[in-house]
mmCIF file of C-alpha atoms in Angstrom:
data_model
loop_
_atom_site.group_PDB
_atom_site.id
_atom_site.type_symbol
_atom_site.label_atom_id
_atom_site.label_comp_id
_atom_site.label_asym_id
_atom_site.label_seq_id
_atom_site.Cartn_x
_atom_site.Cartn_y
_atom_site.Cartn_z
ATOM 1 C CA MET A 1 72.917 -26.345 214.566
ATOM 2 C CA ILE A 2 71.259 -24.080 212.055
ATOM 3 C CA SER A 3 70.444 -20.629 213.478
ATOM 4 C CA THR A 4 66.846 -19.447 213.700
ATOM 5 C CA PHE A 5 67.469 -16.676 211.157
ATOM 6 C CA ALA A 6 69.111 -19.066 208.704
ATOM 7 C CA ARG A 7 66.187 -21.471 209.043
ATOM 8 C CA LEU A 8 63.671 -18.670 208.417
ATOM 9 C CA ASN A 9 65.686 -17.477 205.454
ATOM 10 C CA SER A 10 65.770 -20.980 204.000
ATOM 11 C CA GLN A 11 62.032 -21.343 204.434
ATOM 12 C CA ALA A 12 61.412 -17.926 202.890
ATOM 13 C CA SER A 13 63.522 -18.731 199.841
ATOM 14 C CA THR A 14 61.204 -21.592 198.951
ATOM 15 C CA ALA A 15 58.021 -19.550 199.439
ATOM 16 C CA ALA A 16 56.298 -17.719 196.635
ATOM 17 C CA ALA A 17 57.511 -14.184 195.928
ATOM 18 C CA LEU A 18 55.469 -11.435 197.543
ATOM 19 C CA PRO A 19 53.700 -9.016 195.168
ATOM 20 C CA LEU A 20 53.816 -5.234 194.876
ATOM 21 C CA LEU A 21 50.372 -3.685 195.002
ATOM 22 C CA GLN A 22 49.047 -1.857 191.941
ATOM 23 C CA LEU A 23 46.298 0.772 191.988
ATOM 24 C CA ASP A 24 43.518 -1.697 191.235
ATOM 25 C CA ASN A 25 44.245 -3.831 194.320
ATOM 26 C CA TRP A 26 45.561 -1.163 196.711
ATOM 27 C CA ASP A 27 43.502 0.280 199.570
ATOM 28 C CA PRO A 28 44.940 3.643 200.755
ATOM 29 C CA ASP A 29 43.204 3.230 204.144
ATOM 30 C CA ASP A 30 44.728 -0.180 204.856
ATOM 31 C CA THR A 31 47.927 -0.306 206.954
ATOM 32 C CA TYR A 32 49.054 -3.651 205.486
ATOM 33 C CA ASP A 33 50.742 -4.621 208.756
ATOM 34 C CA GLU A 34 49.973 -8.342 208.608
ATOM 35 C CA SER A 35 52.399 -10.862 210.027
ATOM 36 C CA PRO A 36 53.594 -12.627 208.017
ATOM 37 C CA PRO A 37 53.395 -9.922 205.322
ATOM 38 C CA THR A 38 51.189 -10.372 202.278
ATOM 39 C CA CYS A 39 52.980 -7.853 200.027
ATOM 40 C CA VAL A 40 56.354 -6.170 199.593
ATOM 41 C CA HIS A 41 57.120 -3.158 201.815
ATOM 42 C CA TYR A 42 59.879 -0.715 200.895
ATOM 43 C CA SER A 43 61.003 2.864 201.554
ATOM 44 C CA ILE A 44 62.030 5.689 199.208
ATOM 45 C CA GLU A 45 64.727 8.254 200.006
ATOM 46 C CA TRP A 46 64.825 10.986 197.388
ATOM 47 C CA LYS A 47 66.527 14.319 196.872
ATOM 48 C CA LEU A 48 66.081 17.170 194.417
ATOM 49 C CA GLN A 49 69.368 18.608 193.137
ATOM 50 C CA LEU A 50 70.357 21.544 190.924
ATOM 51 C CA ARG A 51 73.366 21.444 188.652
ATOM 52 C CA LYS A 52 75.291 24.723 189.068
ATOM 53 C CA GLY A 53 78.803 23.669 188.194
ATOM 54 C CA ARG A 54 78.746 21.216 191.066
ATOM 55 C CA LEU A 55 75.540 19.598 192.260
ATOM 56 C CA SER A 56 73.734 21.389 195.083
ATOM 57 C CA LYS A 57 70.953 19.774 197.095
ATOM 58 C CA LEU A 58 67.707 21.739 197.048
ATOM 59 C CA THR A 59 65.650 19.475 199.305
ATOM 60 C CA ASN A 60 65.202 15.847 200.299
ATOM 61 C CA ASP A 61 62.554 13.618 201.870
ATOM 62 C CA THR A 62 61.784 10.037 202.903
ATOM 63 C CA GLU A 63 58.705 7.974 202.038
ATOM 64 C CA GLN A 64 58.440 5.262 204.677
ATOM 65 C CA ASP A 65 56.827 1.827 204.454
ATOM 66 C CA ARG A 66 55.381 1.994 200.939
ATOM 67 C CA VAL A 67 53.378 -0.934 199.533
ATOM 68 C CA LEU A 68 52.050 0.699 196.343
ATOM 69 C CA ALA A 69 54.298 -0.142 193.377
ATOM 70 C CA PRO A 70 56.933 2.576 192.677
ATOM 71 C CA GLY A 71 55.514 3.413 189.236
ATOM 72 C CA ALA A 72 52.004 3.924 190.587
ATOM 73 C CA PHE A 73 53.320 5.893 193.575
ATOM 74 C CA TRP A 74 55.259 8.143 191.174
ATOM 75 C CA ASP A 75 52.209 8.793 189.014
ATOM 76 C CA THR A 76 49.821 9.491 191.905
ATOM 77 C CA THR A 77 52.007 11.270 194.464
ATOM 78 C CA LEU A 78 55.737 11.716 194.050
ATOM 79 C CA LYS A 79 55.845 13.307 190.587
ATOM 80 C CA ASN A 80 53.548 16.168 191.607
ATOM 81 C CA LYS A 81 55.451 16.668 194.862
ATOM 82 C CA VAL A 82 58.826 16.944 193.097
ATOM 83 C CA ASN A 83 57.526 19.345 190.426
ATOM 84 C CA LYS A 84 55.846 21.528 193.060
ATOM 85 C CA LEU A 85 59.009 21.787 195.145
ATOM 86 C CA LEU A 86 61.045 22.560 192.029
ATOM 87 C CA ARG A 87 58.802 25.571 191.386
ATOM 88 C CA GLN A 88 58.705 26.684 195.018
ATOM 89 C CA LYS A 89 62.370 26.308 195.946
ATOM 90 C CA THR A 90 64.044 27.875 192.911
ATOM 91 C CA PRO A 91 64.459 31.669 192.444
ATOM 92 C CA ARG A 92 61.832 33.601 190.556
ATOM 93 C CA GLY A 93 62.692 34.555 187.008
ATOM 94 C CA LYS A 94 64.630 31.333 186.441
ATOM 95 C CA ASN A 95 63.281 28.147 184.932
ATOM 96 C CA TYR A 96 64.741 24.797 185.968
ATOM 97 C CA VAL A 97 63.990 21.640 183.985
ATOM 98 C CA PRO A 98 64.766 17.935 184.565
ATOM 99 C CA GLU A 99 68.151 16.797 183.274
ATOM 100 C CA GLU A 100 68.511 13.242 184.576
ATOM 101 C CA THR A 101 67.347 10.857 187.296
ATOM 102 C CA ILE A 102 69.501 8.300 189.132
ATOM 103 C CA VAL A 103 67.636 5.360 190.714
ATOM 104 C CA ILE A 104 69.336 2.907 193.117
ATOM 105 C CA VAL A 105 67.457 -0.153 194.399
ATOM 106 C CA SER A 106 69.087 -1.845 197.410
ATOM 107 C CA VAL A 107 68.605 -4.330 200.240
ATOM 108 C CA ASN A 108 70.624 -4.467 203.457
ATOM 109 C CA ASP A 109 72.085 -7.860 202.644
ATOM 110 C CA ARG A 110 75.826 -8.160 201.990
ATOM 111 C CA GLY A 111 75.284 -10.889 199.444
ATOM 112 C CA GLU A 112 73.226 -8.671 197.129
ATOM 113 C CA ARG A 113 74.561 -5.840 194.966
ATOM 114 C CA ASP A 114 72.672 -2.590 194.434
ATOM 115 C CA LEU A 115 70.882 -2.034 191.130
ATOM 116 C CA THR A 116 71.698 1.419 189.701
ATOM 117 C CA LYS A 117 70.059 2.953 186.627
ATOM 118 C CA ARG A 118 70.236 6.378 184.985
ATOM 119 C CA PHE A 119 67.349 7.931 183.026
ATOM 120 C CA ASP A 120 67.048 11.101 180.955
ATOM 121 C CA GLU A 121 64.965 13.841 182.562
ATOM 122 C CA PHE A 122 62.152 12.282 184.645
ATOM 123 C CA ASN A 123 61.491 9.482 182.114
ATOM 124 C CA ILE A 124 61.923 6.629 184.586
ATOM 125 C CA ASP A 125 61.321 2.982 183.705
ATOM 126 C CA TRP A 126 59.884 1.851 187.025
ATOM 127 C CA ARG A 127 59.514 -1.755 185.868
ATOM 128 C CA MET A 128 63.168 -2.503 186.564
ATOM 129 C CA ALA A 129 62.792 -1.259 190.157
ATOM 130 C CA GLU A 130 59.570 -3.186 190.680
ATOM 131 C CA GLU A 131 61.032 -6.400 189.279
ATOM 132 C CA GLN A 132 64.080 -6.088 191.538
ATOM 133 C CA LEU A 133 61.931 -5.501 194.630
ATOM 134 C CA CYS A 134 59.905 -8.608 193.811
ATOM 135 C CA ARG A 135 63.109 -10.657 193.392
ATOM 136 C CA TRP A 136 64.130 -9.579 196.884
ATOM 137 C CA SER A 137 60.705 -10.164 198.427
ATOM 138 C CA ASN A 138 61.908 -13.351 200.125
ATOM 139 C CA LEU A 139 64.721 -11.371 201.752
ATOM 140 C CA PHE A 140 62.101 -8.874 202.930
ATOM 141 C CA ARG A 141 60.067 -11.760 204.331
ATOM 142 C CA ALA A 142 63.220 -12.861 206.193
ATOM 143 C CA GLY A 143 63.553 -9.450 207.846
ATOM 144 C CA LYS A 144 65.677 -7.455 205.408
ATOM 145 C CA LYS A 145 64.888 -3.832 204.453
ATOM 146 C CA LEU A 146 64.247 -2.796 200.842
ATOM 147 C CA ARG A 147 64.987 0.760 199.717
ATOM 148 C CA ILE A 148 64.960 2.948 196.614
ATOM 149 C CA ASP A 149 67.260 6.006 196.501
ATOM 150 C CA ILE A 150 66.356 8.573 193.847
ATOM 151 C CA SER A 151 68.309 11.667 192.764
ATOM 152 C CA PHE A 152 66.262 14.085 190.654
ATOM 153 C CA ILE A 153 68.816 16.358 188.944
ATOM 154 C CA CYS A 154 67.661 19.579 187.261
ATOM 155 C CA LYS A 155 69.398 22.313 185.287
ATOM 156 C CA GLU A 156 68.581 25.926 184.460
ATOM 157 C CA GLU A 157 66.861 26.510 181.132
ATOM 158 C CA HIS A 158 68.251 29.728 179.694
ATOM 159 C CA GLN A 159 65.675 31.980 178.080
ATOM 160 C CA GLY A 160 67.827 33.679 175.451
ATOM 161 C CA SER A 161 70.968 35.554 176.373
ATOM 162 C CA ARG A 162 71.203 36.763 179.963
ATOM 163 C CA VAL A 163 74.576 38.426 179.475
ATOM 164 C CA VAL A 164 74.739 42.021 180.665
ATOM 165 C CA GLN A 165 76.386 44.271 178.097
ATOM 166 C CA LEU A 166 78.750 46.577 179.963
ATOM 167 C CA GLN A 167 80.679 49.574 178.623
ATOM 168 C CA ALA A 168 84.117 48.817 177.214
ATOM 169 C CA GLY A 169 86.830 48.889 179.815
ATOM 170 C CA ARG A 170 84.708 47.759 182.782
ATOM 171 C CA GLY A 171 86.215 44.754 184.537
ATOM 172 C CA SER A 172 84.731 41.306 184.967
ATOM 173 C CA ALA A 173 84.508 41.825 188.742
ATOM 174 C CA THR A 174 81.689 44.328 188.217
ATOM 175 C CA ALA A 175 79.811 41.854 186.036
ATOM 176 C CA ARG A 176 80.158 39.176 188.699
ATOM 177 C CA GLN A 177 78.954 41.571 191.402
ATOM 178 C CA LEU A 178 75.899 42.529 189.381
ATOM 179 C CA ALA A 179 75.031 38.915 188.645
ATOM 180 C CA GLN A 180 75.499 37.891 192.274
ATOM 181 C CA ARG A 181 73.405 40.795 193.557
ATOM 182 C CA ASP A 182 70.623 40.015 191.104
ATOM 183 C CA GLN A 183 70.731 36.409 192.237
ATOM 184 C CA LEU A 184 70.662 37.557 195.863
ATOM 185 C CA LEU A 185 67.492 39.568 195.287
ATOM 186 C CA GLU A 186 65.835 36.688 193.433
ATOM 187 C CA THR A 187 66.675 34.329 196.291
ATOM 188 C CA GLN A 188 65.250 36.719 198.894
ATOM 189 C CA GLU A 189 62.004 37.117 196.954
ATOM 190 C CA ALA A 190 61.706 33.373 196.353
ATOM 191 C CA ALA A 191 62.026 32.817 200.102
ATOM 192 C CA GLY A 192 59.150 35.227 200.730
ATOM 193 C CA GLN A 193 61.327 37.674 202.658
ATOM 194 C CA PRO A 194 60.611 41.438 202.755
ATOM 195 C CA ARG A 195 61.695 43.614 199.857
ATOM 196 C CA VAL A 196 64.131 45.612 201.999
ATOM 197 C CA TRP A 197 67.062 44.222 200.024
ATOM 198 C CA LYS A 198 65.597 45.393 196.737
ATOM 199 C CA ASP A 199 64.640 48.820 198.099
ATOM 200 C CA VAL A 200 68.146 49.484 199.426
ATOM 201 C CA TYR A 201 69.863 48.239 196.267
ATOM 202 C CA ASP A 202 67.555 50.345 194.098
ATOM 203 C CA LEU A 203 68.299 53.430 196.216
ATOM 204 C CA MET A 204 72.058 52.990 195.908
ATOM 205 C CA ARG A 205 72.151 51.945 192.261
ATOM 206 C CA CYS A 206 74.188 54.573 190.418
ATOM 207 C CA ASN A 207 72.721 56.242 187.340
ATOM 208 C CA GLY A 208 75.777 58.335 186.567
ATOM 209 C CA ASN A 209 77.493 58.042 183.199
ATOM 210 C CA LEU A 210 80.854 57.308 184.817
ATOM 211 C CA CYS A 211 79.724 54.208 186.694
ATOM 212 C CA PRO A 212 76.601 52.703 185.085
ATOM 213 C CA GLY A 213 75.167 49.641 186.729
ATOM 214 C CA SER A 214 77.275 49.857 189.919
ATOM 215 C CA TYR A 215 76.263 51.045 193.396
ATOM 216 C CA CYS A 216 77.384 54.379 194.831
ATOM 217 C CA TYR A 217 76.897 56.720 197.756
ATOM 218 C CA VAL A 218 76.629 60.345 196.591
ATOM 219 C CA ASP A 219 77.659 62.940 199.169
ATOM 220 C CA GLU A 220 76.488 66.561 199.412
ATOM 221 C CA GLN A 221 79.225 67.649 196.981
ATOM 222 C CA ARG A 222 77.832 65.131 194.445
ATOM 223 C CA LYS A 223 80.921 62.975 194.744
ATOM 224 C CA HIS A 224 80.295 59.315 193.894
ATOM 225 C CA MET A 225 81.845 56.703 196.198
ATOM 226 C CA GLY A 226 81.541 53.030 195.260
ATOM 227 C CA LEU A 227 79.864 50.568 197.616
ATOM 228 C CA ASN A 228 80.782 46.925 198.090
ATOM 229 C CA THR A 229 78.537 44.089 199.207
ATOM 230 C CA ASN A 230 79.610 44.388 202.848
ATOM 231 C CA ILE A 231 78.487 48.033 203.059
ATOM 232 C CA LEU A 232 75.235 47.335 201.223
ATOM 233 C CA THR A 233 74.518 44.502 203.647
ATOM 234 C CA LYS A 234 75.026 46.866 206.600
ATOM 235 C CA MET A 235 72.548 49.278 205.007
ATOM 236 C CA VAL A 236 69.996 46.501 204.620
ATOM 237 C CA GLU A 237 70.433 45.471 208.261
ATOM 238 C CA TYR A 238 69.964 49.109 209.310
ATOM 239 C CA ALA A 239 66.731 49.383 207.287
ATOM 240 C CA GLU A 240 65.438 46.023 208.530
ATOM 241 C CA GLN A 241 65.668 47.331 212.095
ATOM 242 C CA GLY A 242 62.945 49.850 211.231
ATOM 243 C CA ASN A 243 65.224 52.829 210.530
ATOM 244 C CA GLU A 244 64.372 55.182 207.682
ATOM 245 C CA LEU A 245 66.581 54.864 204.628
ATOM 246 C CA ARG A 246 64.840 56.683 201.784
ATOM 247 C CA THR A 247 67.630 58.996 200.575
ATOM 248 C CA HIS A 248 71.414 59.080 200.698
ATOM 249 C CA ARG A 249 71.162 61.649 203.510
ATOM 250 C CA ASP A 250 69.584 58.958 205.716
ATOM 251 C CA VAL A 251 72.749 56.830 205.797
ATOM 252 C CA PRO A 252 73.869 56.645 209.470
ATOM 253 C CA PRO A 253 77.307 57.894 210.609
ATOM 254 C CA TYR A 254 78.812 54.464 211.320
ATOM 255 C CA ILE A 255 78.081 53.328 207.746
ATOM 256 C CA LEU A 256 79.414 56.641 206.400
ATOM 257 C CA ASP A 257 82.673 55.884 208.221
ATOM 258 C CA MET A 258 82.857 52.562 206.360
ATOM 259 C CA ILE A 259 82.183 54.304 203.035
ATOM 260 C CA TYR A 260 84.870 56.947 203.562
ATOM 261 C CA GLU A 261 87.381 54.337 204.733
ATOM 262 C CA LYS A 262 86.734 52.264 201.601
ATOM 263 C CA GLU A 263 87.144 55.383 199.460
ATOM 264 C CA ARG A 264 90.487 56.098 201.146
ATOM 265 C CA LEU A 265 91.755 52.558 200.553
ATOM 266 C CA ASP A 266 90.540 52.634 196.947
ATOM 267 C CA GLY A 267 92.446 55.886 196.447
ATOM 268 C CA GLU A 268 95.629 54.334 197.810
ATOM 269 C CA ARG A 269 95.270 51.384 195.457
ATOM 270 C CA ARG A 270 94.729 53.688 192.487
ATOM 271 C CA THR A 271 97.860 55.629 193.436
ATOM 272 C CA LYS A 272 99.909 52.440 193.647
ATOM 273 C CA ARG A 273 98.696 51.314 190.228
ATOM 274 C CA LYS A 274 99.861 54.609 188.726
ATOM 275 C CA ALA A 275 103.337 54.269 190.268
ATOM 276 C CA PRO A 276 106.362 53.593 187.937
ATOM 277 C CA SER A 277 106.372 50.003 186.750
ATOM 278 C CA SER A 278 110.078 49.624 185.888
ATOM 279 C CA GLU A 279 111.821 46.728 187.602
ATOM 280 C CA SER A 280 114.038 49.017 189.684
ATOM 281 C CA ASP A 281 111.158 51.209 190.895
ATOM 282 C CA ARG A 282 108.586 48.465 191.402
ATOM 283 C CA PRO A 283 107.795 48.080 195.108
ATOM 284 C CA ILE A 284 108.261 44.698 196.736
ATOM 285 C CA LYS A 285 104.954 43.171 197.812
ATOM 286 C CA ILE A 286 105.238 41.402 201.149
ATOM 287 C CA VAL A 287 102.454 39.179 202.424
ATOM 288 C CA ASN A 288 102.861 38.638 206.149
ATOM 289 C CA VAL A 289 101.887 35.368 207.728
ATOM 290 C CA LEU A 290 100.170 36.382 210.949
ATOM 291 C CA PRO A 291 99.047 34.465 214.024
ATOM 292 C CA SER A 292 95.447 33.285 213.901
ATOM 293 C CA PRO A 293 92.943 36.038 214.774
ATOM 294 C CA TYR A 294 90.907 33.334 216.498
ATOM 295 C CA SER A 295 93.716 31.816 218.591
ATOM 296 C CA HIS A 296 92.776 30.925 222.163
ATOM 297 C CA SER A 297 95.382 31.900 224.770
ATOM 298 C CA THR A 298 96.572 29.252 227.177
ATOM 299 C CA THR A 299 96.934 29.735 230.892
ATOM 300 C CA GLU A 300 99.402 32.366 232.135
ATOM 301 C CA GLY A 301 98.945 34.283 228.880
ATOM 302 C CA CYS A 302 101.099 31.948 226.796
ATOM 303 C CA THR A 303 100.508 31.642 223.072
ATOM 304 C CA PRO A 304 99.824 28.124 221.765
ATOM 305 C CA PRO A 305 102.493 26.718 219.450
ATOM 306 C CA SER A 306 101.838 27.685 215.875
ATOM 307 C CA SER A 307 101.136 25.140 213.162
ATOM 308 C CA ASN A 308 102.746 24.973 209.744
ATOM 309 C CA PHE A 309 99.625 26.607 208.320
ATOM 310 C CA GLY A 310 99.430 30.370 208.548
ATOM 311 C CA THR A 311 96.965 33.137 207.970
ATOM 312 C CA VAL A 312 96.875 35.149 204.755
ATOM 313 C CA SER A 313 96.795 38.859 205.478
ATOM 314 C CA PRO A 314 93.135 40.015 205.262
ATOM 315 C CA SER A 315 94.183 42.858 202.967
ATOM 316 C CA VAL A 316 95.013 40.303 200.273
ATOM 317 C CA VAL A 317 91.451 38.908 200.087
ATOM 318 C CA ASP A 318 88.705 41.166 198.707
ATOM 319 C CA LEU A 319 85.204 40.398 199.995
ATOM 320 C CA ALA A 320 83.441 42.560 197.404
ATOM 321 C CA ASP A 321 82.632 39.550 195.218
ATOM 322 C CA LEU A 322 81.574 37.247 198.078
ATOM 323 C CA VAL A 323 77.784 37.363 198.461
ATOM 324 C CA ILE A 324 76.143 34.956 200.941
ATOM 325 C CA PRO A 325 72.367 35.591 200.928
ATOM 326 C CA LYS A 326 71.703 33.762 204.198
ATOM 327 C CA PRO A 327 71.757 34.519 207.933
ATOM 328 C CA ILE A 328 75.294 34.084 209.265
ATOM 329 C CA ASP A 329 74.536 31.084 211.497
ATOM 330 C CA ARG A 330 72.370 29.337 208.891
ATOM 331 C CA ALA A 331 75.094 29.859 206.271
ATOM 332 C CA VAL A 332 77.580 27.845 208.361
ATOM 333 C CA GLU A 333 75.129 24.916 208.595
ATOM 334 C CA ASP A 334 74.230 24.972 204.892
ATOM 335 C CA TYR A 335 77.873 25.294 203.804
ATOM 336 C CA THR A 336 78.862 22.345 205.997
ATOM 337 C CA GLU A 337 76.141 20.155 204.486
ATOM 338 C CA TRP A 338 77.160 21.263 200.971
ATOM 339 C CA LEU A 339 80.715 20.115 201.635
ATOM 340 C CA CYS A 340 79.416 16.773 202.943
ATOM 341 C CA ASP A 341 77.421 16.360 199.724
ATOM 342 C CA GLN A 342 80.662 16.575 197.728
ATOM 343 C CA VAL A 343 82.144 13.426 199.321
ATOM 344 C CA GLU A 344 81.088 9.849 200.070
ATOM 345 C CA ASP A 345 83.609 8.858 202.760
ATOM 346 C CA GLU A 346 82.039 9.166 206.228
ATOM 347 C CA ARG A 347 85.381 10.244 207.711
ATOM 348 C CA TRP A 348 85.455 13.227 205.392
ATOM 349 C CA LYS A 349 81.860 14.086 206.275
ATOM 350 C CA ALA A 350 82.723 13.892 209.985
ATOM 351 C CA GLY A 351 85.715 16.170 209.396
ATOM 352 C CA PHE A 352 83.618 18.810 207.623
ATOM 353 C CA ARG A 353 80.979 18.670 210.371
ATOM 354 C CA SER A 354 83.703 19.087 212.996
ATOM 355 C CA ALA A 355 84.997 22.202 211.199
ATOM 356 C CA GLY A 356 81.435 23.526 210.988
ATOM 357 C CA SER A 357 80.888 22.953 214.719
ATOM 358 C CA ILE A 358 84.109 24.814 215.538
ATOM 359 C CA THR A 359 82.999 27.715 213.334
ATOM 360 C CA LYS A 360 79.581 27.947 215.011
ATOM 361 C CA ALA A 361 81.019 27.535 218.528
ATOM 362 C CA ASP A 362 83.183 30.633 218.016
ATOM 363 C CA CYS A 363 80.364 32.534 216.217
ATOM 364 C CA LEU A 364 82.470 33.057 213.088
ATOM 365 C CA ASP A 365 81.107 34.600 209.890
ATOM 366 C CA LEU A 366 82.004 32.576 206.775
ATOM 367 C CA ARG A 367 82.947 35.829 205.030
ATOM 368 C CA HIS A 368 85.640 36.450 207.638
ATOM 369 C CA VAL A 369 86.779 32.818 207.602
ATOM 370 C CA TYR A 370 87.275 33.159 203.834
ATOM 371 C CA GLN A 371 89.050 36.501 204.256
ATOM 372 C CA ASP A 372 91.474 35.287 206.945
ATOM 373 C CA ARG A 373 92.202 31.907 205.264
ATOM 374 C CA ASP A 374 93.403 30.567 208.632
ATOM 375 C CA ILE A 375 93.776 26.850 207.980
ATOM 376 C CA GLY A 376 95.896 26.474 211.110
ATOM 377 C CA TYR A 377 92.971 27.581 213.285
ATOM 378 C CA TYR A 378 91.127 24.367 212.405
ATOM 379 C CA VAL A 379 94.203 22.115 212.266
ATOM 380 C CA ASN A 380 95.169 23.165 215.809
ATOM 381 C CA GLN A 381 91.749 21.974 216.976
ATOM 382 C CA GLY A 382 92.084 18.498 215.507
ATOM 383 C CA VAL A 383 90.701 18.942 211.977
ATOM 384 C CA LYS A 384 92.660 17.141 209.246
ATOM 385 C CA ALA A 385 94.747 19.476 207.095
ATOM 386 C CA GLY A 386 92.975 18.609 203.830
ATOM 387 C CA ILE A 387 89.533 19.057 205.386
ATOM 388 C CA ALA A 388 90.575 22.396 206.891
ATOM 389 C CA ARG A 389 91.948 23.627 203.563
ATOM 390 C CA SER A 390 88.723 22.734 201.731
ATOM 391 C CA PHE A 391 86.539 24.256 204.462
ATOM 392 C CA VAL A 392 88.397 27.575 204.332
ATOM 393 C CA GLN A 393 89.007 27.862 200.597
ATOM 394 C CA ASP A 394 85.748 26.531 199.074
ATOM 395 C CA ILE A 395 83.437 29.150 200.630
ATOM 396 C CA LYS A 396 83.458 31.310 197.483
ATOM 397 C CA MET A 397 82.684 28.307 195.259
ATOM 398 C CA TRP A 398 79.692 27.419 197.450
ATOM 399 C CA ALA A 399 78.424 31.003 197.576
ATOM 400 C CA ASP A 400 78.627 31.263 193.770
ATOM 401 C CA SER A 401 76.490 28.120 193.461
ATOM 402 C CA LEU A 402 73.598 29.532 195.505
#
């Protein structure tokens, strides 16, 4: 006996193809919910992406139950929406332009293959999508769902050279810090957040001849002590709480302790660099593999068995170049979704989301996760080794793409 669905499908295949509505025969106030349908219905799922080395998703949206032809819908609605979001969501002072568009037309029928097309910039030939939707109109009439997935990919348009000319002898780390801090400020302003970040960075920017372009605290003896991103962030948090921070004398004692401790460690590193470099005198560098700083004790105070993955000593990883211009909890969510965007396999996505959930459950800062490099912490909680390694080690790559 032929099933009901098969019979309907057979009847639909012999019926005339349903049309897509164009502007001249489309009524925006009509719901077009007739049964049986008189025109093709479809949905659009689109996302706006920026190319910064890897692709990063800026925003996405869904247009449900469309009946107006894709080309007409693009001209009247979607094009303006995408261009507006591109202006609103990107940092000020930077200009992003269309690079390419990927269009995928699909139907949830195993017997039909997706139609995928690539177009330069936003120059999309919508006829191919419209023709494919019309070919599948009988499948729609039989109960199948039609969908168009669109990826709008944009790139930064460089306005001349943006390279900062530094004095000879200054390392590339300083250049990266300056670029990341400038990007941080642009991101804060683009998000409409207060200018506290800019005010604090301007206050601590050093104008001395010995360290141009860097950030320093100057004590009462006029001694300059370099500041890293972690200390500057603490200053911003202090100012955002309503505390006065107009001069260097307003820096609170607990931040001064951080500054002096950094100065002490910097001095020790400088001393080590000046030590004899002959093979016999060169000190042996030992990197200890430590137990996880996040390990959970078992009952009776026992330590859980260690995994084959250890923890890199925090002293080996420098956080000065790691700038994450987001609230700590939001950063974990955004980083997790960024990792998911890099893969297609749902098992990988589930693994990354599991690692993200573990991170949020223990209230961990991504900066400290990156510093500790404790892959075993995630593996011991059921995360696959490869997923754990990517989650721990790709934080800097993600932060640099922001």
